Coordinates of C-alpha atoms in Angstrom, one line a residue:
X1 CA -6.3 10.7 1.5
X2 CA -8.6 13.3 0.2
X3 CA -12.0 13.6 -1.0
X4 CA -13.1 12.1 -4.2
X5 CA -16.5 11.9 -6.0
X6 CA -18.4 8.5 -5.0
X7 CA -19.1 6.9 -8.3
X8 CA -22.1 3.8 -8.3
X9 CA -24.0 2.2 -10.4
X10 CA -26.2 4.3 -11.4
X11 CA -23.7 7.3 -12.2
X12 CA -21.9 4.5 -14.3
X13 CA -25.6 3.8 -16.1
X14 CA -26.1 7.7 -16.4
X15 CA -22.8 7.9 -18.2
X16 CA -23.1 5.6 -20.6
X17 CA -26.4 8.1 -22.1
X18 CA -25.1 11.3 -21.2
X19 CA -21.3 11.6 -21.6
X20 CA -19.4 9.1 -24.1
X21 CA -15.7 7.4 -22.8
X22 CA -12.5 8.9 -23.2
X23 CA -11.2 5.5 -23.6
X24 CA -12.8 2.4 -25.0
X25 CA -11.3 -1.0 -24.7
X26 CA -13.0 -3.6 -26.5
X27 CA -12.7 -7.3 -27.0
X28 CA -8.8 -6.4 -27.1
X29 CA -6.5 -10.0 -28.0
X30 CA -2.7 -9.6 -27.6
X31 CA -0.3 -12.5 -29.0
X32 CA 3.1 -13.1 -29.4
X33 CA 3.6 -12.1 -32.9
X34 CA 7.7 -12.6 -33.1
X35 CA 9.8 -15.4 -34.2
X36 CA 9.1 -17.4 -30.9
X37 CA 5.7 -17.4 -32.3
X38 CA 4.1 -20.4 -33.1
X39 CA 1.2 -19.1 -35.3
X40 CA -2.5 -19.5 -35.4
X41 CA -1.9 -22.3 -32.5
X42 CA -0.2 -19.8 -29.6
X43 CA -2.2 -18.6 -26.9
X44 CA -2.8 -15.4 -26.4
X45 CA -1.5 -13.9 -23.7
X46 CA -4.8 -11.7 -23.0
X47 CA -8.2 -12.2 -24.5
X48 CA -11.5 -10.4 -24.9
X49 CA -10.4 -7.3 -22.1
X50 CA -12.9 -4.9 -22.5
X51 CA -13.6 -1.8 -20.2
X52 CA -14.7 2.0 -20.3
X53 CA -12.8 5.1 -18.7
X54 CA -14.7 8.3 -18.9
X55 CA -13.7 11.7 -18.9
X56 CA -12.4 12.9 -15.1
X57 CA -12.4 9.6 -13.7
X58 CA -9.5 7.5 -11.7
X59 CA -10.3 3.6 -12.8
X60 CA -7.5 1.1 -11.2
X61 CA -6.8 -1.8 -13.5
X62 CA -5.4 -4.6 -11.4
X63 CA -4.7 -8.3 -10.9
X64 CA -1.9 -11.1 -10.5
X65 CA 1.6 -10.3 -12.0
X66 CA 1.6 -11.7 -15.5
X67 CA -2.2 -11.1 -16.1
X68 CA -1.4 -8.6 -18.8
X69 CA -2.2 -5.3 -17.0
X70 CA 0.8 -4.1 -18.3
X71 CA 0.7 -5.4 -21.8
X72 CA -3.2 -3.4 -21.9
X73 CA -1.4 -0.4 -20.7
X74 CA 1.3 -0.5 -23.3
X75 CA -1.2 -1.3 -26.1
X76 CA -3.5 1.7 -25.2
X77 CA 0.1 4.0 -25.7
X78 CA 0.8 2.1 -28.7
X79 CA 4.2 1.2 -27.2
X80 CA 3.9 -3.1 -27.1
X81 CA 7.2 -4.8 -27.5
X82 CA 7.7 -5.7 -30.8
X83 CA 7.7 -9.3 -30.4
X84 CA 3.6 -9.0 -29.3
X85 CA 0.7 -7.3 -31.1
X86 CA -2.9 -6.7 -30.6
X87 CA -4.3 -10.1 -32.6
X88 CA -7.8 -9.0 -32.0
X89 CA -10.2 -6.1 -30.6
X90 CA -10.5 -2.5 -30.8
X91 CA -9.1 0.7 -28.5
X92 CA -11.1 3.4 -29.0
X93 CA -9.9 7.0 -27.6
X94 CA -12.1 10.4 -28.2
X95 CA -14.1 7.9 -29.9
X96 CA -11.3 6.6 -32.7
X97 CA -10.1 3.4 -33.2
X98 CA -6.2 4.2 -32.1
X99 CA -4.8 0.5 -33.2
X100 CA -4.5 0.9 -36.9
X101 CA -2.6 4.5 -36.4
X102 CA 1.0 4.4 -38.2
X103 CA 4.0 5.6 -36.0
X104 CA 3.7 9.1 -36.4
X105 CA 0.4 9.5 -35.5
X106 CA 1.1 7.1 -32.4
X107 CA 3.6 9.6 -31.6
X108 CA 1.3 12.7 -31.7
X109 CA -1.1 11.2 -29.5
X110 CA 1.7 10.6 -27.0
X111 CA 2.9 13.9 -27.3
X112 CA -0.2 15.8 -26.7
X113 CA -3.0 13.4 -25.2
X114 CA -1.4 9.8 -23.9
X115 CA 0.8 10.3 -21.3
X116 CA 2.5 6.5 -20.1
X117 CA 4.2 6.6 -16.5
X118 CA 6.1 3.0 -16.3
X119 CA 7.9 1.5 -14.3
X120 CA 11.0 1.6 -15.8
X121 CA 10.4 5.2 -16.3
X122 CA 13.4 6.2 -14.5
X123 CA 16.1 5.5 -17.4
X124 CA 14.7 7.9 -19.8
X125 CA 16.3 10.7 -17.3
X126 CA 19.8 11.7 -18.6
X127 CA 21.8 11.4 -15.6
X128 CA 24.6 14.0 -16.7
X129 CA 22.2 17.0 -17.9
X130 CA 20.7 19.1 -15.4
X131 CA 16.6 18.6 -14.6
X132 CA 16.2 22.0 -16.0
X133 CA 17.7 21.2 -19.5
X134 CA 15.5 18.4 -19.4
X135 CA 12.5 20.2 -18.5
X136 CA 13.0 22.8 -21.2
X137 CA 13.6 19.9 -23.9
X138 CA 10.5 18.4 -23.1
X139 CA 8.5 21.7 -23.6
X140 CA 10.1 22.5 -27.4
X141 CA 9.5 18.7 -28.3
X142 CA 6.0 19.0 -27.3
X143 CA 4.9 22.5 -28.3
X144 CA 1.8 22.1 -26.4
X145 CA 2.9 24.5 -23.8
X146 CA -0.3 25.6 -20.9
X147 CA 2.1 28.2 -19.9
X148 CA -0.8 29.3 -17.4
X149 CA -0.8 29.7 -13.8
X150 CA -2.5 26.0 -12.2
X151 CA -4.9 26.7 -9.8
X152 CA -4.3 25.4 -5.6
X153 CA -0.8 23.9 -4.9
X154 CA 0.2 20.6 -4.2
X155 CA 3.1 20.1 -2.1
X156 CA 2.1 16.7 -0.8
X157 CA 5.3 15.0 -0.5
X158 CA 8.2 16.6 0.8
X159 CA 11.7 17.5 -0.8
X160 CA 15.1 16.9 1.1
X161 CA 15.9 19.0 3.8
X162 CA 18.5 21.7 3.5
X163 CA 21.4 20.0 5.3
X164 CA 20.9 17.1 2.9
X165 CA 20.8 19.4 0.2
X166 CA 23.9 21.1 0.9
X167 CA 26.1 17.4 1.5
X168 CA 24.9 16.4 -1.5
X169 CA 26.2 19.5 -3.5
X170 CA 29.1 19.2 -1.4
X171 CA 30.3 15.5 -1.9
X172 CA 29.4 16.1 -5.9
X173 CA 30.6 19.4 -6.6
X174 CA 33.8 18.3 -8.7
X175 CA 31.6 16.4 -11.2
X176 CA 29.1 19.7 -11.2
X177 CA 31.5 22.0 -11.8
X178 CA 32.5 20.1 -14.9
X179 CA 28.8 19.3 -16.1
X180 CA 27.3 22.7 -15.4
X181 CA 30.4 24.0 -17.8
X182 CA 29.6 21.6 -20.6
X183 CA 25.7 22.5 -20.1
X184 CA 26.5 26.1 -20.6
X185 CA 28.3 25.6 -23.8
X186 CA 25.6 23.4 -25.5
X187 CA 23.0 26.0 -24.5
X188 CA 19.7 24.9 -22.9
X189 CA 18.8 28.2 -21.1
X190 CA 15.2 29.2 -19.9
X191 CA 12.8 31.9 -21.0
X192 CA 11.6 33.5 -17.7
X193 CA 7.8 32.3 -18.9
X194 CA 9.4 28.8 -19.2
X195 CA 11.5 29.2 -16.0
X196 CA 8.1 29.6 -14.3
X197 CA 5.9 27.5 -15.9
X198 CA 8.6 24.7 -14.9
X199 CA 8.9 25.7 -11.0
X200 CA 5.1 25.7 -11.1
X201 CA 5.0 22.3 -12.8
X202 CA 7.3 20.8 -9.9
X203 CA 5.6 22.7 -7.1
X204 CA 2.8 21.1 -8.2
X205 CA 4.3 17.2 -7.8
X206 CA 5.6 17.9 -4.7
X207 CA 8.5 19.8 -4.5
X208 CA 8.8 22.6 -2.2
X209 CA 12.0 24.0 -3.6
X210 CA 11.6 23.9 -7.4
X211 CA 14.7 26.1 -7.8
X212 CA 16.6 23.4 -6.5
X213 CA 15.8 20.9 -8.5
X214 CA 15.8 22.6 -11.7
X215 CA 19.5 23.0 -11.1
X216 CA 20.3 19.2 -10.0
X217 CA 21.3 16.4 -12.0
X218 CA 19.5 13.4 -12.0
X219 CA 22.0 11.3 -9.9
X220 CA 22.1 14.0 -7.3
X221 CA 18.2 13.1 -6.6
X222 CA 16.7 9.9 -5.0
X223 CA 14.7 7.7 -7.0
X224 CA 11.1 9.1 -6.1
X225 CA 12.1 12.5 -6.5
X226 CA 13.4 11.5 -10.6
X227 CA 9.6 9.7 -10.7
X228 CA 7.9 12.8 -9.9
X229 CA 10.4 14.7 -12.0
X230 CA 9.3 12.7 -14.8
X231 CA 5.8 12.9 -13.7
X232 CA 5.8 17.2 -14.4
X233 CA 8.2 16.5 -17.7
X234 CA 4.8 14.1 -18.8
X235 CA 1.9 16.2 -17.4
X236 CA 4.1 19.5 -19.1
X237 CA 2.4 18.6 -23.0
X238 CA -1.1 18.9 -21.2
X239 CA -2.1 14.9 -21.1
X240 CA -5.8 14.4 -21.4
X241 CA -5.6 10.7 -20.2
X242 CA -2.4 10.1 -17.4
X243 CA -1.3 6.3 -17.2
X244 CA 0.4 5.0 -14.3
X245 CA 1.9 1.6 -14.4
X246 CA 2.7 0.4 -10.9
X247 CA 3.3 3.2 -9.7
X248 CA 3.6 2.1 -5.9
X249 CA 5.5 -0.7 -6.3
X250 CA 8.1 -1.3 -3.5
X251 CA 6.9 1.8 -1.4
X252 CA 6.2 1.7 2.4
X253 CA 2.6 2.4 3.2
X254 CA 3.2 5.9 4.5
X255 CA 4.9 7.0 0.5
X256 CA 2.4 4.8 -1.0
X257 CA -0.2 7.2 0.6
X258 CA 1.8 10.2 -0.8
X259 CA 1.9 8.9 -4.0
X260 CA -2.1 8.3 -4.2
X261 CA -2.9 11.6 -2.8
X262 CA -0.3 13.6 -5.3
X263 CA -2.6 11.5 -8.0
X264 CA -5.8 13.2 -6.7
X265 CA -4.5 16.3 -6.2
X266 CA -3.4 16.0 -10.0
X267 CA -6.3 15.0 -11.5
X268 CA -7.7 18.2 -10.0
X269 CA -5.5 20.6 -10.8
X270 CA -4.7 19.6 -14.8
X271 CA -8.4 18.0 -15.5
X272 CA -7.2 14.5 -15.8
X273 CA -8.4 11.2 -16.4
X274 CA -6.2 8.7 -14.9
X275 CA -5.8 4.7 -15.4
X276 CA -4.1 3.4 -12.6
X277 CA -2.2 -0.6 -12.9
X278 CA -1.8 -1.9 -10.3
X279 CA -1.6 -5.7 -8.4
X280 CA -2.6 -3.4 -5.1
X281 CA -6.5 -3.7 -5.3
X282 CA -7.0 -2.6 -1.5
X283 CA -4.5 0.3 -2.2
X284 CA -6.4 1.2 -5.4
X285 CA -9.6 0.8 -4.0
X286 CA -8.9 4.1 -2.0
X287 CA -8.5 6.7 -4.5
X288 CA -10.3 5.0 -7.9
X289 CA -13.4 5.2 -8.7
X290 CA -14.2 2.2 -10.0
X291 CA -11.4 -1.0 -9.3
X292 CA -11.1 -3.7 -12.8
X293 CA -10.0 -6.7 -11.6
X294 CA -7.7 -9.4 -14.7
X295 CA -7.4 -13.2 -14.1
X296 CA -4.3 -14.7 -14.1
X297 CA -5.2 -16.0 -17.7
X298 CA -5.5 -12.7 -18.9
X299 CA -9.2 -12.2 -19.3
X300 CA -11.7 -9.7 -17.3
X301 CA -12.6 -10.7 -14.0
X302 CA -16.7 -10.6 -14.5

């Protein structure tokens, strides 16, 4: 699985004088705040959560379905459905209270600090523009671009094989023709600097052939290969703190290892802090640093 530093106690003690959390969660209440609503007299749906992640550190938060792992993770990205809101409590991030920001400032923080993997992800990939275009988007919207060379390489999980490759192309190459045509007329193209930052980005989740994929289209690629495409397009505006909602769920043991190791290997190689959800606590357990445990009522397991 890899090595990872061996956080106790008394690092956790030392922290709390020498180096101050990236995030703060504190006392955090979330309600229904919608028209199902029933005012002062609803329960919330979490109450008093209240944790610590500090700067290079994997922390797993996990618990039953429905405890509100989620709903934390959302609030921390500022994207809760509207029909909830934080009631109560305080999230602190670089040492700022992040609840009061208005939209735009929520969406500057996701653009160049917060970076929210869900599990749902998948549908923000357009299926009929090629990874590349995609890629390249993502890189103007954020204009945060490291266009450095990452140290080490991580190709952890492997890509499809050749043969696959070339049925693939072959049992869609109709509909390419046809999209690659309407790509080239809206534009799109690569710088060479971009053209390698991206084939770094991807080498670095995974993929051996980055060339590849830059020219597929989403629905060419399986489901795990468009989650780690997603996963370079989010760690391409430089996160500071990478959250990962669930992001084993329905994997066999042998991918869910991939998966965790890719995560180390990540926070090595772009500096991260990572926040892991999860209701996995023995699968968590291998790669965090520290495991949070939820009750199924929403509150902090003590």
């Amino acid at each position: 699985m890899g090595k990872r530093p061996v956080i106790g106690w008394k690092d956790t003690i030392e922290r709390a004088y020498v180096q101050k959390p990236l995030l703060h969660v504190e006392h955090l209440e979330i309600s229904r705040t919608g028209a199902g609503a029933s005012g002062s007299e609803s329960n919330p749906l979490l109450r008093d959560v209240n944790f610590s992640v500090y700067p290079g550190e994997i922390v797993a938060l996990t618990g039953p379905s429905g405890c509100g792992k989620s709903l934390t993770a959302h609030a921390i990205a500022g994207m809760l459905d509207p029909s909830v809101g934080v009631t109560q409590g305080c999230i602190y991030y670089n040492g700022e209270d992040i609840i009061p920001f208005h939209e735009q400032r929520w969406q500057r923080l996701r653009r160049e600090d917060i970076a929210l993997l869900i599990q749902q992800s998948l549908s923000g990939l357009n299926p009929i523009r090629t990874v590349r275009a995609q890629l390249t988007d993502t890189l103007r919207l954020h204009g945060r671009r490291q266009m450095h060379a990452q140290k080490g390489q991580a190709d952890l999980v492997p890509s499809h094989t050749a043969s696959q490759q070339t049925h693939r192309q072959g049992v869609m190459s109709r509909m390419r023709q046809m999209l690659n045509r309407a790509t080239e007329l809206a534009g799109g193209r690569t710088t060479p600097g971009q053209e390698a930052y991206l084939c770094s980005l991807l080498r670095k989740v995974g993929f051996a052939d980055p060339e590849y994929i830059l020219s597929s289209y989403p629905f060419e690629l399986s489901g795990g290969m468009c989650q780690r495409v997603l996963l370079a397009a989010m760690l391409s505006s430089g996160p500071r703190l990478f959250i990962a909602d669930e992001p084993t769920t329905a994997l066999d043991v042998i991918n869910r290892d991939k998966v965790l190791s890719l995560l180390l290997q990540l926070r090595e190689d772009f500096e991260l802090t990572i926040l892991l959800i999860s209701h996995d606590r023995q699968g968590m357990s291998r790669v965090a640093d520290r495991v949070l445990e939820m009750t199924p009522e929403g509150r902090m397991q003590p």
